[in-house]
Backbone as ProteinMPNN parsed JSONL, in Angstrom:
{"seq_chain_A": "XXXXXXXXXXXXXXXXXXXXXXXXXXXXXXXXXXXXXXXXXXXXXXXXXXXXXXXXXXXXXXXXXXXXXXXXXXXXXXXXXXXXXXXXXXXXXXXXXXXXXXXXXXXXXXXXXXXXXXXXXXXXXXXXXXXXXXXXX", "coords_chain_A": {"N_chain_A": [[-20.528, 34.491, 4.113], [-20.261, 37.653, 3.221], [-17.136, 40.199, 3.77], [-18.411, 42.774, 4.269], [-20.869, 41.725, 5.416], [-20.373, 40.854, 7.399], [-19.078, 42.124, 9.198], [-21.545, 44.142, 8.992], [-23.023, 42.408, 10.954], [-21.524, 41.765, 12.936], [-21.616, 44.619, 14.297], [-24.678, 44.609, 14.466], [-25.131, 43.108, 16.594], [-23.631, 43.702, 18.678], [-24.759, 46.212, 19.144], [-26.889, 44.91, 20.061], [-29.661, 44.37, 22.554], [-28.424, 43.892, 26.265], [-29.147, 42.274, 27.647], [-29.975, 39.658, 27.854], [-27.928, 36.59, 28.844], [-25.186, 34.689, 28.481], [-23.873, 31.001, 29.614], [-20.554, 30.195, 29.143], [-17.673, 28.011, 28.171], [-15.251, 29.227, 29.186], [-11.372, 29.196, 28.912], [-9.388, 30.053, 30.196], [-5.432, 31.815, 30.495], [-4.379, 31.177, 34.356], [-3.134, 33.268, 35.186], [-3.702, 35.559, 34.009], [-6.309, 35.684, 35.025], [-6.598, 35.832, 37.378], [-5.011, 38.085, 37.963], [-7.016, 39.883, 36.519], [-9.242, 39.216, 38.62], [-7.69, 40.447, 40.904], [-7.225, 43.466, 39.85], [-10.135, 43.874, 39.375], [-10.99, 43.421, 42.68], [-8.975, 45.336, 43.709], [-8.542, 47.534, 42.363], [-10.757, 48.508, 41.41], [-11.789, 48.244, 38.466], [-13.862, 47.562, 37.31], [-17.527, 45.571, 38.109], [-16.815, 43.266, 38.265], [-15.423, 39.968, 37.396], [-16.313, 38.741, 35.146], [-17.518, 40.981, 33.994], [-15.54, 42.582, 33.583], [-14.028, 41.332, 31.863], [-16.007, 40.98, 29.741], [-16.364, 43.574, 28.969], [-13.399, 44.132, 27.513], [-13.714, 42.291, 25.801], [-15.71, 43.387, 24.062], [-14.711, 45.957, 23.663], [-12.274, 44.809, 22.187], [-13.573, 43.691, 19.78], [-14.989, 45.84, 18.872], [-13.16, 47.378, 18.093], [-11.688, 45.906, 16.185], [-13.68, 45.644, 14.109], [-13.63, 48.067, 12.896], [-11.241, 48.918, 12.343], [-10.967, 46.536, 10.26], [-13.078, 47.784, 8.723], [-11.586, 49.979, 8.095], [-9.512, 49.441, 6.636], [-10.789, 48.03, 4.435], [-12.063, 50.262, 2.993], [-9.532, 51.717, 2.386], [-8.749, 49.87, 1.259], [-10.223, 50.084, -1.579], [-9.728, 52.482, -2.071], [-7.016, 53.646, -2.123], [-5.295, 55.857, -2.284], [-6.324, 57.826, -0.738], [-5.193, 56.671, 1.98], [-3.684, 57.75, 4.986], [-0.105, 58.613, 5.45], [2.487, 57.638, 7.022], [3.635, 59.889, 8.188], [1.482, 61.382, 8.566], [-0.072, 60.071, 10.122], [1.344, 60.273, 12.404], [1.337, 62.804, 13.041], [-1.094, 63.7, 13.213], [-1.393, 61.806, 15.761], [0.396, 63.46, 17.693], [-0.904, 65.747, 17.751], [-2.945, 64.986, 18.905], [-2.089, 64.605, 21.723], [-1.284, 66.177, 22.618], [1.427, 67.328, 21.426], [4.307, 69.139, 21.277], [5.222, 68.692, 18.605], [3.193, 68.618, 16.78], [2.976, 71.001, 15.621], [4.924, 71.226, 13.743], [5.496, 69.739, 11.254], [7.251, 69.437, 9.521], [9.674, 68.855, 10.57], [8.61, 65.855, 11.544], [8.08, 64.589, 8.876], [10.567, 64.301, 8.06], [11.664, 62.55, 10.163], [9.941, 60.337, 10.029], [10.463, 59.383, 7.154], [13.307, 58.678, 8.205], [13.095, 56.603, 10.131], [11.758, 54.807, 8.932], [13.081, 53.822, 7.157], [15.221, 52.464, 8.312], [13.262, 50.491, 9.602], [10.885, 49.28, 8.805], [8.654, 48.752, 9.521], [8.01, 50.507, 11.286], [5.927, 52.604, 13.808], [4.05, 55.162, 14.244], [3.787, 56.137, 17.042], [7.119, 55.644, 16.745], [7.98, 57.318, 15.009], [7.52, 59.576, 16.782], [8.777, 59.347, 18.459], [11.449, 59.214, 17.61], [11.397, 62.059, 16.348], [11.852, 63.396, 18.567], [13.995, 62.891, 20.139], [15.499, 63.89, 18.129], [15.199, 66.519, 18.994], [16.237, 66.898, 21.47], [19.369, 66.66, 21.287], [21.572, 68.87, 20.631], [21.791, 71.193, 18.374]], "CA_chain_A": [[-20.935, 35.867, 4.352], [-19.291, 39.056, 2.523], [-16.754, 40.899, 4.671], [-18.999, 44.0, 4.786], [-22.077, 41.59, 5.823], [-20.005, 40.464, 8.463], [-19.005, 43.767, 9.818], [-22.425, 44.759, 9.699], [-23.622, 41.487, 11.681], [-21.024, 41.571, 14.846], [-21.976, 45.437, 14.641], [-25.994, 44.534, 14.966], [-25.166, 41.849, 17.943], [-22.807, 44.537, 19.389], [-25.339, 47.365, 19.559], [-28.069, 44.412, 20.945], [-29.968, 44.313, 23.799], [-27.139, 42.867, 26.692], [-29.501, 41.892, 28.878], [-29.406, 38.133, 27.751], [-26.723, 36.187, 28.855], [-25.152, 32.886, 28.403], [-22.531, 30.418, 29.782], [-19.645, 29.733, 28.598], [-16.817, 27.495, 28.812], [-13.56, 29.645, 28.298], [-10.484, 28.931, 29.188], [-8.039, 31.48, 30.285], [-4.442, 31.555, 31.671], [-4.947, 31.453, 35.604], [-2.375, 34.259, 35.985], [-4.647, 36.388, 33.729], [-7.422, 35.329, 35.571], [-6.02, 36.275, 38.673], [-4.653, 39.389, 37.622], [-8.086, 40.023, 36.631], [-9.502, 39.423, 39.805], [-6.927, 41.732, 41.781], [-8.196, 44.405, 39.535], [-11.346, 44.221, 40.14], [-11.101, 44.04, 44.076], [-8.396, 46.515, 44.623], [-8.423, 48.54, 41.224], [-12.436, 48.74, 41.081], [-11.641, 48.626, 37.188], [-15.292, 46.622, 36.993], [-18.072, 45.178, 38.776], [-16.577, 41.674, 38.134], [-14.425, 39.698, 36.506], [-16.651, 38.53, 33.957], [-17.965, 42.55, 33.557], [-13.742, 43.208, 32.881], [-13.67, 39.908, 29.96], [-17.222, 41.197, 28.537], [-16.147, 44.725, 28.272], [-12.425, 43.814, 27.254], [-13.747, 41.504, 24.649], [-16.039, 44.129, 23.515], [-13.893, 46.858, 22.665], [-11.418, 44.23, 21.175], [-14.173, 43.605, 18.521], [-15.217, 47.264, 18.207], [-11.551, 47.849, 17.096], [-11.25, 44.937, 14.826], [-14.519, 45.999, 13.196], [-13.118, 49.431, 12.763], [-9.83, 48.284, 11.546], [-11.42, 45.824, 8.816], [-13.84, 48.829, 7.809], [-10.792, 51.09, 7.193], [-8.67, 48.124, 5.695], [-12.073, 47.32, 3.363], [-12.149, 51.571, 2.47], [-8.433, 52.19, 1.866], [-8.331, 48.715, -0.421], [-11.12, 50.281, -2.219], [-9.201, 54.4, -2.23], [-5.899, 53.556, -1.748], [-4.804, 57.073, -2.739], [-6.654, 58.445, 1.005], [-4.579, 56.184, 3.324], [-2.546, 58.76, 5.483], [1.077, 58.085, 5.393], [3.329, 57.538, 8.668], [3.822, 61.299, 8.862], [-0.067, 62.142, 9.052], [-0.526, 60.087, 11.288], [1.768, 60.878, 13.558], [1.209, 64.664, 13.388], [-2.361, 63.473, 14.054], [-1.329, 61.448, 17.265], [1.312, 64.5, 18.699], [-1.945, 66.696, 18.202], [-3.74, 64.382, 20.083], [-1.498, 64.425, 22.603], [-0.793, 68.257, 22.601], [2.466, 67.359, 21.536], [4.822, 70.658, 20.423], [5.665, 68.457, 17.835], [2.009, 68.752, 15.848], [3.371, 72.324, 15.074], [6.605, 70.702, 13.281], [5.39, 69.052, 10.309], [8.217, 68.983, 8.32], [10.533, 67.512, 11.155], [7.794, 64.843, 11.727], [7.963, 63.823, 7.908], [11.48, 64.034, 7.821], [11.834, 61.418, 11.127], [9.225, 59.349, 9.583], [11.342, 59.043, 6.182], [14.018, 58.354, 8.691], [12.686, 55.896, 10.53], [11.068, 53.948, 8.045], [14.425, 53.627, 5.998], [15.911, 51.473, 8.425], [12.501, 50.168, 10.342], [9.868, 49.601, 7.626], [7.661, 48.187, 10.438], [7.538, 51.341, 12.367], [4.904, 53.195, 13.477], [3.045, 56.894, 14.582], [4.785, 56.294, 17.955], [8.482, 55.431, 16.532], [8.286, 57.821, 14.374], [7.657, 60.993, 17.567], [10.306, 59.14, 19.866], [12.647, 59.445, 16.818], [11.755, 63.495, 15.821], [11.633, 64.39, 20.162], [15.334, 62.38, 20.296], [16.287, 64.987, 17.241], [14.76, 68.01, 18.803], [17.304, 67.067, 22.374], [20.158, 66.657, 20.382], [22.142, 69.884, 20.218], [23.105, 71.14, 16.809]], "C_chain_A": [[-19.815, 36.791, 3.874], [-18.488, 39.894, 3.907], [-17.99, 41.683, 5.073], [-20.861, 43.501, 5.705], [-21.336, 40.849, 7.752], [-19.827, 41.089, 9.507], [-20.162, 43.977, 10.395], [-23.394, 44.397, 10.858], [-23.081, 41.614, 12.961], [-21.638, 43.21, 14.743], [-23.294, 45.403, 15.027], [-25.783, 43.687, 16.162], [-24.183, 42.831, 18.92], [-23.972, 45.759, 19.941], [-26.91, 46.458, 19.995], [-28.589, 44.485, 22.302], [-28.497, 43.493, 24.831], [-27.932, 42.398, 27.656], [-29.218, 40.301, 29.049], [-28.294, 37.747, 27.873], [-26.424, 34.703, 28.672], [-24.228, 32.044, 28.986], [-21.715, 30.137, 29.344], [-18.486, 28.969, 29.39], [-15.733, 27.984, 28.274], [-12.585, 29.319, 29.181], [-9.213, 29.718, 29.437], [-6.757, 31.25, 31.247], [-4.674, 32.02, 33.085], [-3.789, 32.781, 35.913], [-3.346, 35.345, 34.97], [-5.563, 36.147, 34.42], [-7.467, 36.026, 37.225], [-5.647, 37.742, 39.009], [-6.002, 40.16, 37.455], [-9.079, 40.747, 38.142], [-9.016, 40.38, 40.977], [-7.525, 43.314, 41.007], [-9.226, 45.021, 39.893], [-11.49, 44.455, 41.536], [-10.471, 44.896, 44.545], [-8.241, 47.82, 43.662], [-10.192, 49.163, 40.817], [-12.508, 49.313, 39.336], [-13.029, 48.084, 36.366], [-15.734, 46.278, 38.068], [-17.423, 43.73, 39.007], [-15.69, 41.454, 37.194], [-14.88, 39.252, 34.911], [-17.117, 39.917, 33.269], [-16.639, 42.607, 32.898], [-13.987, 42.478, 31.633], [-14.865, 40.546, 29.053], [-16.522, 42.57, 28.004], [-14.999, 44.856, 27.639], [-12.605, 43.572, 25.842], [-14.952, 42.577, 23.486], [-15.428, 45.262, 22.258], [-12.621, 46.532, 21.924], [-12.049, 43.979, 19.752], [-14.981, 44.689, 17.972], [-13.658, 47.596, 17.32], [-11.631, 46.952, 16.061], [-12.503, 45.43, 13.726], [-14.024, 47.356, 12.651], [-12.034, 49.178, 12.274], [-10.221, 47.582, 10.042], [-12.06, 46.659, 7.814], [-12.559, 49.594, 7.239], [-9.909, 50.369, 6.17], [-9.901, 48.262, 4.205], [-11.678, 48.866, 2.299], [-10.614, 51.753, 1.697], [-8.153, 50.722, 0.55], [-9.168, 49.287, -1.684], [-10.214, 52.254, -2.922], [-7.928, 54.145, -1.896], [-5.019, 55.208, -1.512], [-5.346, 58.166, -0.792], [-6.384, 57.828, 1.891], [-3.665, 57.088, 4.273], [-1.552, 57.98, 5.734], [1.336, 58.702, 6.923], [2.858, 58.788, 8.817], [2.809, 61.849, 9.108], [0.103, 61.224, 9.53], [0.359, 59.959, 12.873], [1.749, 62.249, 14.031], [-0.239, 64.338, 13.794], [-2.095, 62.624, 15.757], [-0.464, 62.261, 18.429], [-0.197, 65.401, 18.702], [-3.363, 66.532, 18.926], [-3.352, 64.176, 21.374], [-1.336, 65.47, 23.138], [0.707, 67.982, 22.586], [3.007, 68.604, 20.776], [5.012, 70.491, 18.897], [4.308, 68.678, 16.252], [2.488, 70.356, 15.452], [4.625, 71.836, 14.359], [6.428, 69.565, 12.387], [6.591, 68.685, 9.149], [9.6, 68.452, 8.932], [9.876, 66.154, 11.454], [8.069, 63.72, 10.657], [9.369, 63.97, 7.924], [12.141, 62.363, 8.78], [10.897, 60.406, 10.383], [10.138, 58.345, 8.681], [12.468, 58.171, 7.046], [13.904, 57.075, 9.28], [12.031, 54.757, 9.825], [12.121, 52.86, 7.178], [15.049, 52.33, 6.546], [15.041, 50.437, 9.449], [11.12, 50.174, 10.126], [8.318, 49.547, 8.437], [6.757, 48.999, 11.349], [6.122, 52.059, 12.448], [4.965, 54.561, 14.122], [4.126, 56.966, 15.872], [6.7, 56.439, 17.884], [8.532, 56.983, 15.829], [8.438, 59.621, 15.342], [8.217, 60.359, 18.328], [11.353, 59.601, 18.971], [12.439, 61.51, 16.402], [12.157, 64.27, 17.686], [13.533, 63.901, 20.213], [15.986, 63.453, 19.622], [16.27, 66.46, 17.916], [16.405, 67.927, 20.114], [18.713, 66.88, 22.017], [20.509, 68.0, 20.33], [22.549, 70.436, 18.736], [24.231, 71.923, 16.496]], "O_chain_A": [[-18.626, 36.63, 4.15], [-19.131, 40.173, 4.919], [-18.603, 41.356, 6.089], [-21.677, 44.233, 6.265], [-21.877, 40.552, 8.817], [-20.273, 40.786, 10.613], [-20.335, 44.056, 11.611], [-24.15, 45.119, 11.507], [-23.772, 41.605, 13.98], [-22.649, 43.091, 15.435], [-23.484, 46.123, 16.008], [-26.816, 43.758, 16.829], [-24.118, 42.447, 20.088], [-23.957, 46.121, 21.118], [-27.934, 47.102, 20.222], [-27.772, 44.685, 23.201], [-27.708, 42.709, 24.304], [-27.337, 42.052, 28.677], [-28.554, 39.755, 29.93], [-27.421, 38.295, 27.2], [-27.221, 33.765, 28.707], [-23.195, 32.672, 28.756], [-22.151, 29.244, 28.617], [-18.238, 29.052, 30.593], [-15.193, 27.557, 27.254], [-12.954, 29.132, 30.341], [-8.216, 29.825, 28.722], [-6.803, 30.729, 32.361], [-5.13, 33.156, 33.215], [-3.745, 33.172, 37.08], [-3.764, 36.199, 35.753], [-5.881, 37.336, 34.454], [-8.359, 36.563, 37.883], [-5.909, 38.385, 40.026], [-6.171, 41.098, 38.234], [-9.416, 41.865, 38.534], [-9.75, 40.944, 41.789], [-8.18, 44.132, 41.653], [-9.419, 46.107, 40.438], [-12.028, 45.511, 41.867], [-10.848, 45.456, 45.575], [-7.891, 48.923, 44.081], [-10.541, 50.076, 40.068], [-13.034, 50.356, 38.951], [-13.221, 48.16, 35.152], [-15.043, 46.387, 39.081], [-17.648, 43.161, 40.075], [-15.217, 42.248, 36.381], [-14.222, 39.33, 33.874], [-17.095, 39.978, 32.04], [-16.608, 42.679, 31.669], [-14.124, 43.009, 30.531], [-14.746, 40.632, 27.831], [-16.165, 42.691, 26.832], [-15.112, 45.822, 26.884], [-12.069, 44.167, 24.907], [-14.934, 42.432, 22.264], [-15.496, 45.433, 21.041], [-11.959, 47.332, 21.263], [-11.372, 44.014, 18.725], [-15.568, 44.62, 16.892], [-13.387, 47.958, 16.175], [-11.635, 47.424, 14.924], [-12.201, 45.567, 12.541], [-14.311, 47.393, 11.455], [-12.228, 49.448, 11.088], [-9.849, 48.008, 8.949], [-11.909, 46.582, 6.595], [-12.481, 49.817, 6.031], [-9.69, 50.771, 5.027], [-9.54, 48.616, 3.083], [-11.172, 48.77, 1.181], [-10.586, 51.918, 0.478], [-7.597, 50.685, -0.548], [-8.779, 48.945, -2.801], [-10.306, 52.836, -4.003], [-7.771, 54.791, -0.86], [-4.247, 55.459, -0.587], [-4.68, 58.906, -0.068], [-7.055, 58.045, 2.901], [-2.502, 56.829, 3.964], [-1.725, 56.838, 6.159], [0.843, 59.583, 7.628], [1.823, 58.988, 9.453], [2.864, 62.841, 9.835], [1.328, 61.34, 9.493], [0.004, 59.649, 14.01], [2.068, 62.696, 15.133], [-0.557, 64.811, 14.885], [-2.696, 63.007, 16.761], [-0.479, 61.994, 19.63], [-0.583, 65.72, 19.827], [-4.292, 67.247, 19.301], [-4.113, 63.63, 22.173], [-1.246, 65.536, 24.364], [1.344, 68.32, 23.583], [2.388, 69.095, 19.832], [5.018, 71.398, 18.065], [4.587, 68.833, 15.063], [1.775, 70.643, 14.491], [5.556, 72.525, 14.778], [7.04, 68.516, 12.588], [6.651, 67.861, 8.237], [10.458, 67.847, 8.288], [10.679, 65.238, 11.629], [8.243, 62.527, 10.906], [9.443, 62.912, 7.298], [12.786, 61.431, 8.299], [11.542, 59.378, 10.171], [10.507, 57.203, 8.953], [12.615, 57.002, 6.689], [14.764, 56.294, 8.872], [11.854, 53.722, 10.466], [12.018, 51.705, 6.766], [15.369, 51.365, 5.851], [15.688, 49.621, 10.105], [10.278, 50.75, 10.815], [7.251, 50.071, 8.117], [5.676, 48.779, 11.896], [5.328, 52.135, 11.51], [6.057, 54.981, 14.506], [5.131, 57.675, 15.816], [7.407, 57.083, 18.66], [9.309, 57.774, 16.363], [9.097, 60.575, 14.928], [8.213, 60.996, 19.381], [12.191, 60.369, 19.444], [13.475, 62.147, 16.211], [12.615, 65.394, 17.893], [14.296, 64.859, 20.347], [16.913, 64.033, 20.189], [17.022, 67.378, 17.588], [17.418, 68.591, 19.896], [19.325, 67.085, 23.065], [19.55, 68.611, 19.857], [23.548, 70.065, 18.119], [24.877, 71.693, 15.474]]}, "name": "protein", "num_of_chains": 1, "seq": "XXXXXXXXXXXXXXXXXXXXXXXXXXXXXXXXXXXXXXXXXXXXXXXXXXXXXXXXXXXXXXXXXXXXXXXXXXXXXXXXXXXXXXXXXXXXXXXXXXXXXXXXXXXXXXXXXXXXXXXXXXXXXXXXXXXXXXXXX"}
């Protein structure tokens, strides 16, 4: 099956009826499992523990489908991938950070950050311009 038929397959079994269900035999560490369970009875983060793993495992394969689609698009447009510094001025202005007004210290920390931390990301890159702003000059 073609990436994009694959995509579009967990997306049709994702947006299926849920009424059907099935058993399974998974296997999970008992301190996740447990952890789990405390959740649910004192965090009311779900009806259940298997409600927490279904919906867990859900929006782990909504993201990955969403990830592979933009992976699939930007291999295809390389030229419209936003670099570090968009998207960290997109995640301070999702945040209401002051810093989404401060685009050109954003891309300068990015540059910065990148230079010696190629790995970094959206987050490194607004701990490293908020560190610059407390900094006296």
């Amino acid at each position: 099956m073609a990436e994009l038929s694959v995509l579009d397959e967990i997306n049709r079994l994702l947006d299926a009826d849920g009424d059907a269900t099935v058993n399974t035999s998974m296997r999970l560490p008992a301190a996740l499992r447990d952890a789990a369970a405390l959740a649910v009875q004192h965090l009311g983060v779900a009806g259940s523990t298997t409600s927490l793993t279904a919906t867990a495992l859900r929006r782990a394969l909504d993201t990955a489908v969403t990830e592979a689609a933009l992976e699939g698009h930007f291999g295809q447009h390389p030229h419209v991938r936003p670099s570090l510094a968009e998207v960290a001025l997109a995640l301070a202005a999702q945040d209401g950070s002051p810093l989404a007004d401060r685009p050109e210290l954003v891309e300068r920390a990015a540059a910065q950050v990148v230079a010696s931390h190629p790995e970094a990301d959206a987050d490194d890159v607004l701990l490293w311009a908020e560190a610059q702003l407390a900094v006296p000059a």
